[in-house]
Coordinates of C-alpha atoms in Angstrom, one line a residue:
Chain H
X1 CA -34.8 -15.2 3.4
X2 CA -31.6 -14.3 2.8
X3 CA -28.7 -12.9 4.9
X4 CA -28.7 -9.6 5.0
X5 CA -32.2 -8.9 4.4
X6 CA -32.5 -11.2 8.5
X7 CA -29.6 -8.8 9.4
X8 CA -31.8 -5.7 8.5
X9 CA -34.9 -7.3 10.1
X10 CA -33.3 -7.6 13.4
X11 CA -31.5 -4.4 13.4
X12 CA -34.8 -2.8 13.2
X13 CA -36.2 -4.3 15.8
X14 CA -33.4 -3.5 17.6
X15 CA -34.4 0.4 16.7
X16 CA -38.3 -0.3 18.1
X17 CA -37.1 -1.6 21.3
X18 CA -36.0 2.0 21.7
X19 CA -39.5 2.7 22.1
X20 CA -39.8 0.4 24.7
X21 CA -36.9 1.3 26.5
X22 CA -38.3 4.6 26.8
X23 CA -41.7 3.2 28.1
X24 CA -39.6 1.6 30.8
X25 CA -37.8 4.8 31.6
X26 CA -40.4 7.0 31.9
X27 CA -42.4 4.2 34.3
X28 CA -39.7 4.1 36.5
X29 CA -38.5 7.5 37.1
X30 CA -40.8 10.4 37.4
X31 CA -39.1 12.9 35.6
X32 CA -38.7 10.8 32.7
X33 CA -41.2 11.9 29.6
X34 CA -43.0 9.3 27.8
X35 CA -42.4 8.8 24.2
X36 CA -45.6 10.5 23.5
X37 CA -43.9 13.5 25.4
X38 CA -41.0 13.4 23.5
X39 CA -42.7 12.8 20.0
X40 CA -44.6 16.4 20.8
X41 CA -41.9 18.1 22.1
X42 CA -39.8 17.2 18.5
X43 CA -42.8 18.1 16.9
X44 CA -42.6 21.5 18.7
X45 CA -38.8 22.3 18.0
X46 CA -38.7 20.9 14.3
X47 CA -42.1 22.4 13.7
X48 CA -41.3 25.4 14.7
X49 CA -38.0 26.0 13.0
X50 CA -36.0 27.8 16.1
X51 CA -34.0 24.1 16.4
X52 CA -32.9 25.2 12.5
X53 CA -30.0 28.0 13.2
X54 CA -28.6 25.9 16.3
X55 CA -28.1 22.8 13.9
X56 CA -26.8 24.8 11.4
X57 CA -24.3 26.6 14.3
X58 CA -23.3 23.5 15.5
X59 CA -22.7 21.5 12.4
X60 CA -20.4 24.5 10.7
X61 CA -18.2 24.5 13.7
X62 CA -17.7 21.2 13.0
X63 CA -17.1 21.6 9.3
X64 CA -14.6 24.1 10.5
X65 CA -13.1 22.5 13.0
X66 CA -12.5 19.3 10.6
X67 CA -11.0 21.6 8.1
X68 CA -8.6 22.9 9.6
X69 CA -7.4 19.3 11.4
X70 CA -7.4 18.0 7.6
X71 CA -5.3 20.7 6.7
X72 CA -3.3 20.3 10.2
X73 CA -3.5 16.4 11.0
X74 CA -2.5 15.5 7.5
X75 CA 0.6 18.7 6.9
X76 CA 1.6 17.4 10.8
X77 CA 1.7 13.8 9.5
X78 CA 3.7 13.7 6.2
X79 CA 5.9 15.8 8.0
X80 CA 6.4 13.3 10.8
X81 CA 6.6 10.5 8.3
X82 CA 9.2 12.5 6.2
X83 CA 11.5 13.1 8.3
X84 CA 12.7 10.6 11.0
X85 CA 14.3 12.6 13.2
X86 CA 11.5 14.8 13.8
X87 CA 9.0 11.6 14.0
X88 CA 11.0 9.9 16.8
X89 CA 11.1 13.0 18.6
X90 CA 7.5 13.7 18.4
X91 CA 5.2 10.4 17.6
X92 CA 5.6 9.6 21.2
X93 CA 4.2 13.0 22.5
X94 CA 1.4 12.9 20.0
X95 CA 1.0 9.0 20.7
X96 CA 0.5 9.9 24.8
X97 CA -1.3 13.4 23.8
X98 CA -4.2 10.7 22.2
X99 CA -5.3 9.4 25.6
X100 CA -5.3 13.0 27.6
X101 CA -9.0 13.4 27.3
X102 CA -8.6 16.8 25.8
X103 CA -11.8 18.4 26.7
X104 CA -9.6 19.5 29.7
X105 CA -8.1 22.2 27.5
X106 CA -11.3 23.6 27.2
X107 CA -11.3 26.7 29.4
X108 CA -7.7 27.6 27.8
X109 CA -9.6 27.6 24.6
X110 CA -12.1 30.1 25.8
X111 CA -9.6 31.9 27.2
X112 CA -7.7 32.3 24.4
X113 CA -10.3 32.0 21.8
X114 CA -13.1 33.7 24.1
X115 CA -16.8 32.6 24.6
X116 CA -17.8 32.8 20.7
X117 CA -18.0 30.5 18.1
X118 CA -14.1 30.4 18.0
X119 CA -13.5 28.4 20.9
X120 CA -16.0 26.0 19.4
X121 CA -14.2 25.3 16.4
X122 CA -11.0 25.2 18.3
X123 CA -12.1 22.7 20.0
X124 CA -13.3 20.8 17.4
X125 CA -10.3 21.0 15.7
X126 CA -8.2 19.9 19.0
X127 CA -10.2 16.8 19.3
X128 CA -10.1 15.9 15.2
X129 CA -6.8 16.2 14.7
X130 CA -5.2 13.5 16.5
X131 CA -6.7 10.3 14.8
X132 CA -6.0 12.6 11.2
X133 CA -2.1 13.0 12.6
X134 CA -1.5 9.4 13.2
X135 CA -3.5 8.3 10.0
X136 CA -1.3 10.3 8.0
X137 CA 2.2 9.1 9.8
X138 CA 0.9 5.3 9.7
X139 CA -0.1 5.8 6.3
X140 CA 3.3 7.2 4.7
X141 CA 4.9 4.7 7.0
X142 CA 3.0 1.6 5.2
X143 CA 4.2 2.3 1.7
X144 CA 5.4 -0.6 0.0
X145 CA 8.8 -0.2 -0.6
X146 CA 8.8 -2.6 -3.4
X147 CA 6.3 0.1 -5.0
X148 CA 8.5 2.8 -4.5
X149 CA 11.1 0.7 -5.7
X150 CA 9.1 -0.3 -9.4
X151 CA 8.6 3.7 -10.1
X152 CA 12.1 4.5 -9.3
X153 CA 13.3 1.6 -11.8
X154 CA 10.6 3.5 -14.6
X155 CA 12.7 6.2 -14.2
X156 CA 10.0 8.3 -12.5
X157 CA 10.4 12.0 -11.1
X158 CA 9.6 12.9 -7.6
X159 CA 6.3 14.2 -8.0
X160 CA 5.3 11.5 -9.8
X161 CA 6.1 8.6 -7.3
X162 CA 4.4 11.0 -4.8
X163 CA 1.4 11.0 -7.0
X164 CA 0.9 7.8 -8.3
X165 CA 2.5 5.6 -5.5
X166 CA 2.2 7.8 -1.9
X167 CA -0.9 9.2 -2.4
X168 CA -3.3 6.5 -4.1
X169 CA -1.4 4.0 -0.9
X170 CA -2.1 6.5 1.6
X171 CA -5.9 7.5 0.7
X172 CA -7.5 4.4 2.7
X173 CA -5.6 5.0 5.9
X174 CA -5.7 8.7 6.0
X175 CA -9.6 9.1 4.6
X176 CA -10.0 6.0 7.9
X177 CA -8.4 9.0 10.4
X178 CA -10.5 11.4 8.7
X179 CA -13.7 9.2 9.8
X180 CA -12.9 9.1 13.0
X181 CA -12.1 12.4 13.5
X182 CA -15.0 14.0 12.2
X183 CA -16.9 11.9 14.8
X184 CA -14.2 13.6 17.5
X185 CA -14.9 17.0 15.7
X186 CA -18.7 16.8 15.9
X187 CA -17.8 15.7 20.2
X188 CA -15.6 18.7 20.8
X189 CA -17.9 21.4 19.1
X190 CA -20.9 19.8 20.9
X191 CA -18.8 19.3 24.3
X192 CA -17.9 23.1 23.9
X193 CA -21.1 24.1 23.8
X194 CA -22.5 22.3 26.3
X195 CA -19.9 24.3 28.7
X196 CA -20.2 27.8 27.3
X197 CA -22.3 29.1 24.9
X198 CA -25.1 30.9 23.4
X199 CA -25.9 28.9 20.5
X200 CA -25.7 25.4 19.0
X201 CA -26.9 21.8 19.7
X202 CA -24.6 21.3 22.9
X203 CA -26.3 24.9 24.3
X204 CA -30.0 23.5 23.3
X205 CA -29.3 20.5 25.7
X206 CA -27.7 22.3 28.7
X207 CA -30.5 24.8 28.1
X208 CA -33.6 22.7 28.2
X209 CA -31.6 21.0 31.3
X210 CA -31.3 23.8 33.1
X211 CA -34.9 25.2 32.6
X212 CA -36.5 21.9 33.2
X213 CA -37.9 20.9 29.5
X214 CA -36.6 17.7 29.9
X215 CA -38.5 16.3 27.0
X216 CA -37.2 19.0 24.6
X217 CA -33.9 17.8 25.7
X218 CA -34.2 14.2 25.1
X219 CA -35.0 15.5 21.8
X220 CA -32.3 17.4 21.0
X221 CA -30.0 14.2 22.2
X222 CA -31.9 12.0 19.8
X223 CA -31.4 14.1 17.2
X224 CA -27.6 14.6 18.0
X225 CA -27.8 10.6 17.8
X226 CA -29.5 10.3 14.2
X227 CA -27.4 13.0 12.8
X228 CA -24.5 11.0 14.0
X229 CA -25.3 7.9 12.8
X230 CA -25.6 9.8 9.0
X231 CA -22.6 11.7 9.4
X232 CA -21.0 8.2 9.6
X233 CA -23.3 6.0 7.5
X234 CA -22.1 9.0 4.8
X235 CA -18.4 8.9 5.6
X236 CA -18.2 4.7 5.6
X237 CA -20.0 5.1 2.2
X238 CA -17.6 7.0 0.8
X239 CA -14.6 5.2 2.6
X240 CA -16.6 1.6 0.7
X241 CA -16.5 3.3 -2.4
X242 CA -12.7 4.2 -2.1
X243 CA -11.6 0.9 -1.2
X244 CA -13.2 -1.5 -3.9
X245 CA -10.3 -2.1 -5.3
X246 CA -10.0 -3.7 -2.3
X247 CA -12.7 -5.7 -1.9
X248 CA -12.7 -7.1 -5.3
X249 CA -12.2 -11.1 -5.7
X250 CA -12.6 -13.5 -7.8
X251 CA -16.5 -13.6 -7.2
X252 CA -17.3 -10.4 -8.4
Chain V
X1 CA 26.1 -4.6 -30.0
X2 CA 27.4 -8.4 -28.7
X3 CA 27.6 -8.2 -25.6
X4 CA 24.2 -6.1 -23.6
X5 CA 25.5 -5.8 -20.8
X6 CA 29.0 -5.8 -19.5
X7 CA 29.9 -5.6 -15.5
X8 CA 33.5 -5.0 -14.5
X9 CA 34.9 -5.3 -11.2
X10 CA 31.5 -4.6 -9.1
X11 CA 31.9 -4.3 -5.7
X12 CA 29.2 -2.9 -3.2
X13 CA 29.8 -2.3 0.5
X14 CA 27.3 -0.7 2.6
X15 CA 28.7 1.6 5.1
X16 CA 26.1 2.3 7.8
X17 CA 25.2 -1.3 7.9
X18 CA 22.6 -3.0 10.2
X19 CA 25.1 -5.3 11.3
X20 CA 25.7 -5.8 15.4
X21 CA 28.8 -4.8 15.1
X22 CA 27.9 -1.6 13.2
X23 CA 31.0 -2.7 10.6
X24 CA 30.4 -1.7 7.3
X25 CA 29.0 -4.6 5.3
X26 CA 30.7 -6.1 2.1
X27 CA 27.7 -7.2 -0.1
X28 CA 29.5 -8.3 -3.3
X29 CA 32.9 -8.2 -4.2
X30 CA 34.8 -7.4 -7.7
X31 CA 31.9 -9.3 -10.1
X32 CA 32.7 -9.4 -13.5
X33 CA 30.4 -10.6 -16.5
X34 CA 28.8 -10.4 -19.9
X35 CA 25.3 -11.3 -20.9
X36 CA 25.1 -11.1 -24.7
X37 CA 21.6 -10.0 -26.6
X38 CA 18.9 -12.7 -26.3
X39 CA 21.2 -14.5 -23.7
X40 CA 19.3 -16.0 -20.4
X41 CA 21.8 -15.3 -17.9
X42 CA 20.5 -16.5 -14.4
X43 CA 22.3 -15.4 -11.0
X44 CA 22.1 -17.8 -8.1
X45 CA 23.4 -18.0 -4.8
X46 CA 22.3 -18.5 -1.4
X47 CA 20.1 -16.8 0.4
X48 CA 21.3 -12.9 1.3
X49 CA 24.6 -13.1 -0.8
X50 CA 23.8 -10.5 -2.5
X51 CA 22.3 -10.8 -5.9
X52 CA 19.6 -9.1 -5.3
X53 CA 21.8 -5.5 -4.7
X54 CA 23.9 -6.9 -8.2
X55 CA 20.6 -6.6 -9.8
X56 CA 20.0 -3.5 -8.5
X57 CA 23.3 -2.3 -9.4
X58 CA 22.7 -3.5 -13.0
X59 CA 19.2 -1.6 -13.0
X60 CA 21.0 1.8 -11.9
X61 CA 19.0 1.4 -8.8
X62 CA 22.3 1.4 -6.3
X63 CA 25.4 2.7 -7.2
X64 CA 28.5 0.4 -6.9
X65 CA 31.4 1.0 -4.3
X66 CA 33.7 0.6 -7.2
X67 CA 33.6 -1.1 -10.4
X68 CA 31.3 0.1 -13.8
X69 CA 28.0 -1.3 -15.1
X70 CA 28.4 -1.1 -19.1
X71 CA 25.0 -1.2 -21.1
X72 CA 24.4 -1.6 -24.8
X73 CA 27.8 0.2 -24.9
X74 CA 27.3 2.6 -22.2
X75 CA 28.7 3.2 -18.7
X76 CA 25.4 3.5 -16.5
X77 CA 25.2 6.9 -14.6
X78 CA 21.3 5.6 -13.2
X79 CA 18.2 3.8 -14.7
X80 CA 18.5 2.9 -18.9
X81 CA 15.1 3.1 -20.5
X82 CA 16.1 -0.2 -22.1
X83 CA 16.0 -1.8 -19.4
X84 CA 13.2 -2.9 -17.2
X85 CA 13.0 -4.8 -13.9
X86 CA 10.5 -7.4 -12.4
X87 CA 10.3 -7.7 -8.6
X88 CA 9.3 -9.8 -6.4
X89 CA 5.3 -10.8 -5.5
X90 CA 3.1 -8.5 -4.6
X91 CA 5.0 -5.6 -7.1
X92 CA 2.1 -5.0 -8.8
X93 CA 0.1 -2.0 -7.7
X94 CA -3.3 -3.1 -5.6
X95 CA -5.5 0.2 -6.6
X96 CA -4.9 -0.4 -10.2
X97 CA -7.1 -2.6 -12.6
X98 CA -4.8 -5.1 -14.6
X99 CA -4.3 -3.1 -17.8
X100 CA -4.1 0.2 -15.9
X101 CA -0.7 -1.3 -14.1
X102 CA 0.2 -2.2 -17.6
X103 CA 0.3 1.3 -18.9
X104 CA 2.1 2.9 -15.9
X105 CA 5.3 3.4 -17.3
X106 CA 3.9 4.4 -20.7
X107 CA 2.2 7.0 -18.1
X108 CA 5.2 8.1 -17.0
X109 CA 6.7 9.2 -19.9
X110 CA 3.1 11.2 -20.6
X111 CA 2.1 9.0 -23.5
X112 CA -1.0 9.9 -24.8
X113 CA -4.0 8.0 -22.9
X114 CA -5.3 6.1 -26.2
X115 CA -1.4 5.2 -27.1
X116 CA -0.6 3.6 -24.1
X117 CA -3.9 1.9 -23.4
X118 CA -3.8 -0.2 -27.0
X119 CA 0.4 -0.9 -25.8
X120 CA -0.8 -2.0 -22.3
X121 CA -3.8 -4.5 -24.2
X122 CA -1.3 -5.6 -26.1
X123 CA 1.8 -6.4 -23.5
X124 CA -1.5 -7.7 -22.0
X125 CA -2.1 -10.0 -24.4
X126 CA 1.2 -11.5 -24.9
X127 CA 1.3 -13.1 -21.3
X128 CA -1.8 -14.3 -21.5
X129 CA -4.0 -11.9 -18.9
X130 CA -5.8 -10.1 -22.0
X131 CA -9.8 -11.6 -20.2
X132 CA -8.6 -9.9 -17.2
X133 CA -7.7 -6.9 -18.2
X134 CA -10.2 -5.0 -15.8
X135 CA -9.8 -6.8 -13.0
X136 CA -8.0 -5.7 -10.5
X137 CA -5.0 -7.7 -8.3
X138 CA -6.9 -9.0 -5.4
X139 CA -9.1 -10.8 -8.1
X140 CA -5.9 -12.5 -9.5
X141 CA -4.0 -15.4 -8.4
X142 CA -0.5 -14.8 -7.5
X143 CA 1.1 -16.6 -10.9
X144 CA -1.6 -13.9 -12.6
X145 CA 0.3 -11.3 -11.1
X146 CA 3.4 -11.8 -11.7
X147 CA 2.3 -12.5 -15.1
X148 CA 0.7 -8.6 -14.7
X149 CA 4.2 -7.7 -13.3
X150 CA 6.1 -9.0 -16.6
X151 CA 3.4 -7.0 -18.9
X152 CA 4.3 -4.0 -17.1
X153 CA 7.8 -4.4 -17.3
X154 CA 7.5 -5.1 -21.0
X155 CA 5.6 -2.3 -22.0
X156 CA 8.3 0.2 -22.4
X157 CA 9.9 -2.3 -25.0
X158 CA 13.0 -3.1 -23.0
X159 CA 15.9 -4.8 -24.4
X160 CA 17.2 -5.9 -21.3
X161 CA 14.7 -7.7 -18.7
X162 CA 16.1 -7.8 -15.1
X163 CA 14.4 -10.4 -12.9
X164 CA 14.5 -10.7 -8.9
X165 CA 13.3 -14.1 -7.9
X166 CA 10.0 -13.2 -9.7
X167 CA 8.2 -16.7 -8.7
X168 CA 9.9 -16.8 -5.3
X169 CA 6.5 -16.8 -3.3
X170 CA 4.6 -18.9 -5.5
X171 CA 4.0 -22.8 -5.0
X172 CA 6.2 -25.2 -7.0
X173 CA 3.8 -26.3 -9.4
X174 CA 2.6 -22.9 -10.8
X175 CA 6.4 -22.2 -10.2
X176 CA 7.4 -24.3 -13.4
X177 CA 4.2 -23.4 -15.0
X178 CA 5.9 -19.8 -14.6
X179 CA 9.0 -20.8 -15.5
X180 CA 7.8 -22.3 -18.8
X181 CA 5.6 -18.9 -19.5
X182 CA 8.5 -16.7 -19.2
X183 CA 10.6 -18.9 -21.8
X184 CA 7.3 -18.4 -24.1
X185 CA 7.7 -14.9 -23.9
X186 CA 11.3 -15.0 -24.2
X187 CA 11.3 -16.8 -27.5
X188 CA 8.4 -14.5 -28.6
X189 CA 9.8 -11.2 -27.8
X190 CA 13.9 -12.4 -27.9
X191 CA 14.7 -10.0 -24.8
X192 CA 18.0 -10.6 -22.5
X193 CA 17.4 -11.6 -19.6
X194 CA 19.5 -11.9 -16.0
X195 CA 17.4 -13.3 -13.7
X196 CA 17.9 -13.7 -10.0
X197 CA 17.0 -17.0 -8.2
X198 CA 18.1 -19.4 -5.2
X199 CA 16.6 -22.5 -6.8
X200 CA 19.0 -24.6 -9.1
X201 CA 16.2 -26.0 -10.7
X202 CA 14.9 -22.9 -11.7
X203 CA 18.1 -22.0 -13.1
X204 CA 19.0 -25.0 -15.1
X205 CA 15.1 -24.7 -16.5
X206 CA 15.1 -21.5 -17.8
X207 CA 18.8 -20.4 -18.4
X208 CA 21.4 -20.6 -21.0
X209 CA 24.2 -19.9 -18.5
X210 CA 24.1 -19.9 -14.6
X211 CA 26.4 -17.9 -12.5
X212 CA 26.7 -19.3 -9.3
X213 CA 27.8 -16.8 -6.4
X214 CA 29.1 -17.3 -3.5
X215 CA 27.8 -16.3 0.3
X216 CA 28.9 -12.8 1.0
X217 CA 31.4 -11.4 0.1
X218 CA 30.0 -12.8 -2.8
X219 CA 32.4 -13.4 -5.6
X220 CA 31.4 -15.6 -8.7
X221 CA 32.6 -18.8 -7.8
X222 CA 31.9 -20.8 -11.6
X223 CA 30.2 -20.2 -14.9
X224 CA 27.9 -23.0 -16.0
X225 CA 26.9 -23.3 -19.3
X226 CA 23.7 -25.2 -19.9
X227 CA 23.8 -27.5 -23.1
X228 CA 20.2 -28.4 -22.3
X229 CA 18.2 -28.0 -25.8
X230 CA 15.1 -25.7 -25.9
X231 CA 12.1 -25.9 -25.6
X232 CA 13.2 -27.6 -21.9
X233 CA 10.6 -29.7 -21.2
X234 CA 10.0 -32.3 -18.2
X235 CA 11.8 -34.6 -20.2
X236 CA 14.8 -32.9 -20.7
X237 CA 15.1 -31.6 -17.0
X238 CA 15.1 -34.9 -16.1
X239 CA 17.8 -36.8 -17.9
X240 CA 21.4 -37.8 -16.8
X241 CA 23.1 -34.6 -18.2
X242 CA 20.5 -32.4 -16.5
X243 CA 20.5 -34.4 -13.4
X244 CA 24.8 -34.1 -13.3
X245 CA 24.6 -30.6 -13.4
X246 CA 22.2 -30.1 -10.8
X247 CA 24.7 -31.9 -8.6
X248 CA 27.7 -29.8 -10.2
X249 CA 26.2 -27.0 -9.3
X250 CA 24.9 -28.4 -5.4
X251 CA 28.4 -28.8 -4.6
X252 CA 29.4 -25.3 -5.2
X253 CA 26.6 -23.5 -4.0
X254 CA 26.3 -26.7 -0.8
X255 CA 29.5 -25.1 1.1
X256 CA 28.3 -21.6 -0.2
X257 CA 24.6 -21.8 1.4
X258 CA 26.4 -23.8 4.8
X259 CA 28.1 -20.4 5.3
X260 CA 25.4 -18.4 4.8
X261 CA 23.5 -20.5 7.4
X262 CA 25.9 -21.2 9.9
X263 CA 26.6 -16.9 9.8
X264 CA 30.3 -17.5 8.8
X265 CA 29.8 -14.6 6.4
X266 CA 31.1 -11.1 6.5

């Protein structure tokens, strides 16, 4: 059998353990549903197509959110990287701003932003664009001079070392940055909603909490986890396909 | 034109230096040479003398502090599409297939896609690479690449060839292997050539003249002429006349490299 068809073997049965897990769960605290429980209760939400709109709610604040911290994350970045003075000043702030755990500027946001989807994709954005800025700044930073140094020697024009040096060198890191932060986006729009709203994944879970449908909610969450893991599985794949250049050696 | 490439009275000092003392650093001082057409001029010295920024200054790359760079009859004011530079390993660009770094100057100058694609085969071709042509760097081997690094320097059809320790990083063996490449293309495609090295035995293989420099401020100590017949093969690197020169030029470049190791340099 060969490698990575054992590797896919046990990472399945990794997966069915779930099942057991749950078993476990619901035999040791009362309140916990059994699978069966929680199989019905998906049924009843995906079945029934009111679980549809929140989805969509949620994953659009997250599109947003991650739209803007591209636009943001990567303009904040080159400008950083650009221009040392302004990068010594600020790559410390930003550096220490990473670890505040920034789901503390949350009622700000809704204050400013009020209870609507606004504050949702504000926060989305908050929490994306961090990883996106320091991509961005690491990325210019790691430019091979020696490459820089080749298309200045062809006699090339600005633009054109920008275009055929900076950006094909900077792709991997800053595409890596946008990876993680889309992860961080999907946290903060979920996060916000879990606080303060109306609509949306995070609002489904505090929601079925709060009335008790505990089973509902433990769908909702395992949802929220599959979705997840193809939001990434989708995101490495393109990042593999970006970098085979790479990954190429003398075997293939 | 007899003599390519004329320098007079070079001198480089870098102002906002790096140095502890935060003096202004000065790199090379008043060089003046000739490399006629076809010539294989190497420049050697000891590590950090300088060269490398002479190169530069030759390739319009730096500007000099004072002092001219005169090509194919012209004072430089910047890069001269005739000539074409060779770095150091890894120059080569990693996200592009073999032929694709080939073609990137021809891209440059907007050459149309068909056009620059049969050029890049064929500089391709000439050193060798032409099975790999779709591979891409981290597939090659590091002589490979520097092979790849000399295609794409020759695809513009330079006269003038300026080489910076090109098989610095590469093991001895593949480094003579190299070294006897490069003459193959030389005598194919009769280019001059300065070429920058610390190795005397590189020099002595591949060059018709060596111009030893000294530690900084570097100033060209001697001139050696290499009476060496081509092609140079193992054999003739290794007879008396070869071996005497070798220790001509050790003894110059001996209290040259001391300096430049013990720090008693600028």
């Amino acid at each position: 059998m060969s490698l990575k068809l054992s590797i896919r073997l046990v990472q399945l049965l990794i997966f069915g353990l779930a099942f057991f897990f749950f078993a476990i769960l619901s035999r040791a605290f009362p309140f916990f549903p059994s699978s069966l429980q929680i199989l019905r209760a998906s049924g009843e939400l995906f079945v029934s197509g009111d679980v549809y709109a929140h989805i969509f709610i949620t994953l659009y604040e997250t599109a947003a959110g991650f739209v803007i911290a591209i636009a943001l994350g990567i303009g904040i970045g080159l400008l950083l990287g650009v221009d040392r003075t302004l990068g010594e000043v600020f790559e410390p702030i930003i550096l220490s701003s990473y670890a505040i755990p920034k789901i503390i500027f949350l009622p700000l946001l809704l204050v400013i932003f009020g209870v609507g989807i606004s504050s949702k994709i504000a926060n989305a954005t908050l929490h994306a664009v961090f990883p996106i800025i320091l991509n961005t700044l690491v990325g210019i930073r790691e430019v091979n001079r020696v490459h820089v140094k080749v298309a200045r020697s062809m006699n090339a024009t600005k633009a054109q070392t920008f275009t055929k040096v900076y950006f094909p060198s900077m792709v991997l890191p800053v595409f890596a940055g946008m990876r993680i932060g889309v992860g961080f986006g999907f946290l903060g729009s979920l996060l916000a909603e879990l606080f303060e709203a109306k609509t949306g994944l995070g609002f489904l879970v505090a929601s079925f909490y709060n009335t008790g449908q505990i089973a509902k909610m433990l769908a909702v969450i395992l949802f929220v986890f599959i979705l997840t893991m193809a939001i990434n599985a989708g995101m490495m794949g393109m990042e593999n396909r970006l970098s085979h250049w790479r990954k190429a050696t003398w075997r293939n | 034109m007899e003599e390519l490439i004329v320098v007079k009275g070079v001198s480089k000092v870098f102002e906002d230096s790096s140095a502890k003392s935060g003096d202004p650093i000065e790199a090379i001082r008043n060089a003046d040479f000739q490399v006629r057409r076809s010539e294989f001029v190497s420049l050697l010295g000891p590590s950090g003398c300088g060269k490398s920024t002479l190169l530069d200054i030759v390739g319009g790359l730096e500007r000099p502090t004072s002092g001219e760079v005169v090509i194919e009859g012209e004072k430089i004011k910047g890069t001269h599409p005739k000539v074409a530079m060779v770095f150091q390993p890894m120059s080569v660009f990693p996200w592009r297939t073999a032929v694709e770094n080939a073609e990137f100057g021809l891209e440059l100058q907007n050459v149309a896609p068909k056009l620059r694609r049969q050029k890049a085969l064929e500089v391709i071709q000439l050193v060798g690479l032409a099975r790999f042509a779709d591979k891409y760097p981290s597939q090659l081997s590091g002589g490979m690449n520097q092979r790849l690094a000399i295609a794409r320097a020759l695809a513009l059809d330079p006269d003038i060839l300026l080489m910076d320790e090109p098989f610095g990083a590469l093991d001895e063996q593949t480094r003579f292997l190299m070294g006897l490449e490069l003459l193959r293309i030389w005598e194919a495609t009769k280019k001059t050539i300065l070429f920058v090295t610390h190795s005397i035995s590189e020099a002595i293989q591949l060059s018709d003249r060596v111009l030893v420099m000294s530690a900084r401020p570097s100033v060209i100590r001697e001139e050696i002429i290499i009476p060496l017949p081509r092609p140079r093969t193992i054999e003739s690197l290794t007879t008396d006349i070869a071996t005497s020169i070798e220790r001509q030029i050790w003894d110059i470049l001996k209290v040259e490299a001391t300096k430049a190791l013990t720090g008693d340099v600028n």
